[in-house]
């Protein structure tokens, strides 16, 4: 049993909360985008596909800076939110946004693979029986894709849970507000005598990563990883 200090428990709780809420917030958008990329052909589709993976390709610090430029008090979206009294920069809600952005590509990719594996003949048969696009999606595509969607949610949560660069660039390191577990580890690395805390939190992070990886593989039945090897 790993005995954590109150501050370490606080960082762990915040990371879990940020990871879970980020997945819940990103899921509706991921479902829509995955369906669009899986079922439709349109001008600019390849560009949209490429832009989707930018958060995984760019240095996370750059992503965090872009979020700060957009959602900061002087940014275009930040000013709009500010008119409603909403501030996300340097708040835990900003950490949710950063985590959602970083985990979004994995979520969309997993859901898209699940949609691609649905037999189109079932959807075509439902269409001939008069089912509109929404009903086909709700009664055929979505139920048959639940395992892939669940696996994607687990992977996105794991990515969000371990997010560091974009988070610290966007919301900084504020104890009790934005200091997630990865940021707490980084802080302890720079504090004399902080190595025992680093070891404790690193073990917790390792446990979460292994559990998430095992859960995603079990939920998807290995289909996700096979599809990636074949791609």
Short mmCIF file of C-alpha atoms in Angstrom, two decimals:
data_model
loop_
_atom_site.label_atom_id
_atom_site.label_comp_id
_atom_site.label_asym_id
_atom_site.label_seq_id
_atom_site.Cartn_x
_atom_site.Cartn_y
_atom_site.Cartn_z
CA UNK A 1 0.00 0.00 0.00
CA UNK A 2 1.38 3.40 -1.05
CA UNK A 3 1.01 6.00 1.69
CA UNK A 4 0.51 9.43 0.11
CA UNK A 5 0.66 12.78 1.83
CA UNK A 6 -2.46 15.03 1.82
CA UNK A 7 -0.94 17.18 -0.94
CA UNK A 8 -0.20 14.09 -3.02
CA UNK A 9 -3.75 12.80 -2.54
CA UNK A 10 -5.00 16.20 -3.66
CA UNK A 11 -2.92 16.04 -6.84
CA UNK A 12 -4.12 12.49 -7.53
CA UNK A 13 -7.76 13.42 -6.96
CA UNK A 14 -7.44 16.42 -9.27
CA UNK A 15 -5.84 14.31 -12.01
CA UNK A 16 -8.61 11.72 -11.78
CA UNK A 17 -11.28 14.43 -11.87
CA UNK A 18 -9.68 16.24 -14.80
CA UNK A 19 -9.24 12.99 -16.73
CA UNK A 20 -12.83 11.83 -16.24
CA UNK A 21 -14.47 15.19 -16.98
CA UNK A 22 -12.29 15.76 -20.04
CA UNK A 23 -13.43 12.46 -21.55
CA UNK A 24 -17.09 13.19 -20.81
CA UNK A 25 -16.81 16.65 -22.41
CA UNK A 26 -14.87 15.41 -25.47
CA UNK A 27 -16.99 12.32 -26.18
CA UNK A 28 -19.93 13.99 -28.02
CA UNK A 29 -17.55 15.89 -30.31
CA UNK A 30 -15.44 12.78 -30.86
CA UNK A 31 -18.51 10.74 -31.83
CA UNK A 32 -19.57 13.37 -34.35
CA UNK A 33 -16.13 13.79 -35.90
CA UNK A 34 -15.43 10.05 -36.00
CA UNK A 35 -18.74 9.44 -37.77
CA UNK A 36 -18.03 12.25 -40.24
CA UNK A 37 -14.57 10.88 -41.09
CA UNK A 38 -15.82 7.31 -41.28
CA UNK A 39 -19.00 7.81 -43.30
CA UNK A 40 -18.57 10.94 -45.41
CA UNK A 41 -16.33 12.06 -48.24
CA UNK A 42 -15.97 15.82 -48.59
CA UNK A 43 -13.44 18.45 -49.71
CA UNK A 44 -10.85 19.10 -47.02
CA UNK A 45 -11.32 15.70 -45.38
CA UNK A 46 -7.62 14.88 -45.56
CA UNK A 47 -6.74 18.27 -44.07
CA UNK A 48 -9.19 17.71 -41.22
CA UNK A 49 -7.69 14.26 -40.68
CA UNK A 50 -4.22 15.81 -40.47
CA UNK A 51 -5.29 18.60 -38.12
CA UNK A 52 -6.84 16.04 -35.79
CA UNK A 53 -3.43 14.65 -34.90
CA UNK A 54 -1.69 18.00 -34.35
CA UNK A 55 -1.94 17.75 -30.52
CA UNK A 56 -0.03 14.46 -30.67
CA UNK A 57 2.61 15.80 -33.06
CA UNK A 58 3.23 19.30 -31.73
CA UNK A 59 5.21 19.77 -28.52
CA UNK A 60 2.60 19.86 -25.73
CA UNK A 61 3.96 23.22 -24.59
CA UNK A 62 3.00 24.69 -27.97
CA UNK A 63 -0.52 23.31 -27.58
CA UNK A 64 -0.71 24.83 -24.11
CA UNK A 65 0.47 28.19 -25.41
CA UNK A 66 -2.16 28.07 -28.17
CA UNK A 67 -4.85 27.35 -25.57
CA UNK A 68 -3.63 30.26 -23.47
CA UNK A 69 -3.74 32.54 -26.50
CA UNK A 70 -7.31 31.45 -27.23
CA UNK A 71 -8.77 31.11 -23.75
CA UNK A 72 -6.69 33.63 -21.83
CA UNK A 73 -8.36 36.77 -20.54
CA UNK A 74 -7.12 38.65 -23.61
CA UNK A 75 -7.77 35.81 -26.07
CA UNK A 76 -10.80 35.78 -28.40
CA UNK A 77 -12.56 32.88 -26.69
CA UNK A 78 -11.45 34.03 -23.26
CA UNK A 79 -13.06 37.44 -23.79
CA UNK A 80 -16.32 35.81 -24.90
CA UNK A 81 -16.37 33.54 -21.85
CA UNK A 82 -15.42 36.49 -19.66
CA UNK A 83 -18.64 38.29 -20.59
CA UNK A 84 -20.45 35.43 -18.81
CA UNK A 85 -18.10 35.53 -15.85
CA UNK A 86 -16.31 32.33 -16.91
CA UNK A 87 -12.52 32.12 -16.58
CA UNK A 88 -10.67 28.93 -17.51
CA UNK A 89 -7.03 30.05 -17.73
CA UNK A 90 -5.15 29.16 -14.53
CA UNK A 91 -8.19 27.22 -13.29
CA UNK A 92 -8.82 23.49 -12.98
CA UNK A 93 -11.42 23.87 -15.71
CA UNK A 94 -8.59 24.96 -17.99
CA UNK A 95 -6.76 21.77 -17.09
CA UNK A 96 -9.84 19.87 -18.28
CA UNK A 97 -9.69 21.69 -21.62
CA UNK A 98 -5.99 20.95 -22.03
CA UNK A 99 -6.50 17.27 -21.15
CA UNK A 100 -9.48 16.99 -23.50
CA UNK A 101 -7.49 18.47 -26.39
CA UNK A 102 -4.56 16.12 -25.83
CA UNK A 103 -6.72 13.00 -25.48
CA UNK A 104 -9.13 13.90 -28.30
CA UNK A 105 -7.12 12.34 -31.19
CA UNK A 106 -6.92 8.96 -29.44
CA UNK A 107 -10.62 9.06 -28.68
CA UNK A 108 -11.59 9.92 -32.26
CA UNK A 109 -9.22 7.32 -33.72
CA UNK A 110 -10.59 4.51 -31.58
CA UNK A 111 -14.22 5.43 -32.30
CA UNK A 112 -13.52 5.81 -36.00
CA UNK A 113 -11.98 2.33 -36.16
CA UNK A 114 -15.06 0.98 -34.38
CA UNK A 115 -17.37 2.72 -36.88
CA UNK A 116 -15.32 1.43 -39.82
CA UNK A 117 -15.75 -2.14 -38.55
CA UNK A 118 -19.55 -1.93 -38.54
CA UNK A 119 -21.04 -3.87 -41.46
CA UNK A 120 -22.39 -1.22 -43.84
CA UNK A 121 -24.91 -3.73 -45.18
CA UNK A 122 -26.80 -3.53 -41.90
CA UNK A 123 -27.09 0.23 -42.24
CA UNK A 124 -28.14 -0.12 -45.89
CA UNK A 125 -30.82 -2.62 -44.95
CA UNK A 126 -32.16 -0.28 -42.26
CA UNK A 127 -32.22 2.56 -44.79
CA UNK A 128 -34.32 0.52 -47.21
CA UNK A 129 -36.78 -0.05 -44.34
CA UNK A 130 -37.15 3.69 -43.91
CA UNK A 131 -34.75 4.43 -41.04
CA UNK A 132 -33.27 7.90 -41.27
CA UNK A 133 -29.57 8.66 -40.64
CA UNK A 134 -30.03 9.41 -36.92
CA UNK A 135 -32.06 6.24 -36.31
CA UNK A 136 -29.49 4.11 -38.16
CA UNK A 137 -26.75 5.62 -36.06
CA UNK A 138 -28.61 5.19 -32.75
CA UNK A 139 -29.87 1.64 -33.35
CA UNK A 140 -27.11 0.05 -35.43
CA UNK A 141 -23.81 1.96 -35.64
CA UNK A 142 -23.61 3.07 -32.03
CA UNK A 143 -24.55 -0.23 -30.32
CA UNK A 144 -22.17 -2.22 -32.52
CA UNK A 145 -19.35 0.23 -31.75
CA UNK A 146 -19.71 0.37 -27.97
CA UNK A 147 -16.61 -1.73 -27.26
CA UNK A 148 -14.43 0.50 -29.40
CA UNK A 149 -15.96 3.63 -27.91
CA UNK A 150 -15.36 2.36 -24.37
CA UNK A 151 -11.76 1.45 -25.22
CA UNK A 152 -11.23 4.91 -26.69
CA UNK A 153 -12.61 6.52 -23.54
CA UNK A 154 -10.16 4.54 -21.41
CA UNK A 155 -7.21 5.49 -23.62
CA UNK A 156 -8.23 9.16 -23.69
CA UNK A 157 -8.58 9.12 -19.91
CA UNK A 158 -5.09 7.64 -19.53
CA UNK A 159 -3.65 10.29 -21.86
CA UNK A 160 -5.49 13.05 -20.00
CA UNK A 161 -4.42 11.68 -16.62
CA UNK A 162 -0.76 11.88 -17.63
CA UNK A 163 -0.92 15.25 -19.39
CA UNK A 164 1.81 17.68 -18.32
CA UNK A 165 3.18 20.06 -20.96
CA UNK A 166 -0.04 21.63 -22.25
CA UNK A 167 -1.49 21.79 -18.74
CA UNK A 168 1.39 23.60 -17.07
CA UNK A 169 1.66 26.02 -20.02
CA UNK A 170 -2.04 26.83 -19.93
CA UNK A 171 -2.97 26.77 -16.23
CA UNK A 172 0.42 26.84 -14.49
CA UNK A 173 1.12 25.07 -11.17
CA UNK A 174 -1.31 26.25 -8.50
CA UNK A 175 -1.61 23.99 -5.43
CA UNK A 176 -5.14 22.73 -4.94
CA UNK A 177 -6.28 24.28 -8.21
CA UNK A 178 -4.16 23.12 -11.17
CA UNK A 179 -1.37 20.98 -9.68
CA UNK A 180 -2.15 17.60 -11.18
CA UNK A 181 -0.16 14.45 -10.45
CA UNK A 182 2.38 14.91 -13.31
CA UNK A 183 2.95 18.53 -12.27
CA UNK A 184 3.38 17.43 -8.64
CA UNK A 185 6.03 14.93 -9.76
CA UNK A 186 7.85 17.63 -11.71
CA UNK A 187 7.72 19.96 -8.71
CA UNK A 188 9.09 17.29 -6.36
CA UNK A 189 11.95 16.62 -8.77
CA UNK A 190 13.09 20.20 -8.21
CA UNK A 191 12.75 20.16 -4.42
CA UNK A 192 15.58 18.89 -2.18
CA UNK A 193 14.45 15.69 -0.51
CA UNK A 194 11.55 15.27 -2.88
CA UNK A 195 12.62 11.93 -4.34
CA UNK A 196 10.52 9.77 -1.97
CA UNK A 197 7.44 11.67 -3.14
CA UNK A 198 8.51 11.23 -6.75
CA UNK A 199 8.79 7.48 -6.21
CA UNK A 200 5.33 7.29 -4.63
CA UNK A 201 3.60 9.32 -7.32
CA UNK A 202 5.48 7.58 -10.12
CA UNK A 203 4.24 4.22 -8.83
CA UNK A 204 0.68 5.55 -8.74
CA UNK A 205 1.02 6.86 -12.31
CA UNK A 206 2.47 3.51 -13.43
CA UNK A 207 -0.42 1.64 -11.83
CA UNK A 208 -3.00 3.85 -13.54
CA UNK A 209 -1.25 3.51 -16.92
CA UNK A 210 -1.06 -0.29 -16.70
CA UNK A 211 -4.67 -0.55 -15.53
CA UNK A 212 -5.89 1.71 -18.34
CA UNK A 213 -3.90 -0.16 -21.00
CA UNK A 214 -5.14 -3.52 -19.76
CA UNK A 215 -8.73 -2.27 -19.57
CA UNK A 216 -8.65 -0.84 -23.10
CA UNK A 217 -7.22 -4.07 -24.51
CA UNK A 218 -9.75 -6.20 -22.65
CA UNK A 219 -12.72 -4.02 -23.63
CA UNK A 220 -11.79 -3.94 -27.30
CA UNK A 221 -10.87 -7.62 -27.33
CA UNK A 222 -7.54 -6.77 -28.92
CA UNK A 223 -9.24 -5.42 -32.07
CA UNK A 224 -7.88 -1.91 -31.62
CA UNK A 225 -4.26 -3.03 -31.45
CA UNK A 226 -4.65 -5.46 -34.36
CA UNK A 227 -6.11 -2.70 -36.51
CA UNK A 228 -3.13 -0.46 -35.69
CA UNK A 229 -0.65 -3.18 -36.67
CA UNK A 230 -2.47 -3.78 -39.95
CA UNK A 231 -2.71 -0.07 -40.81
#
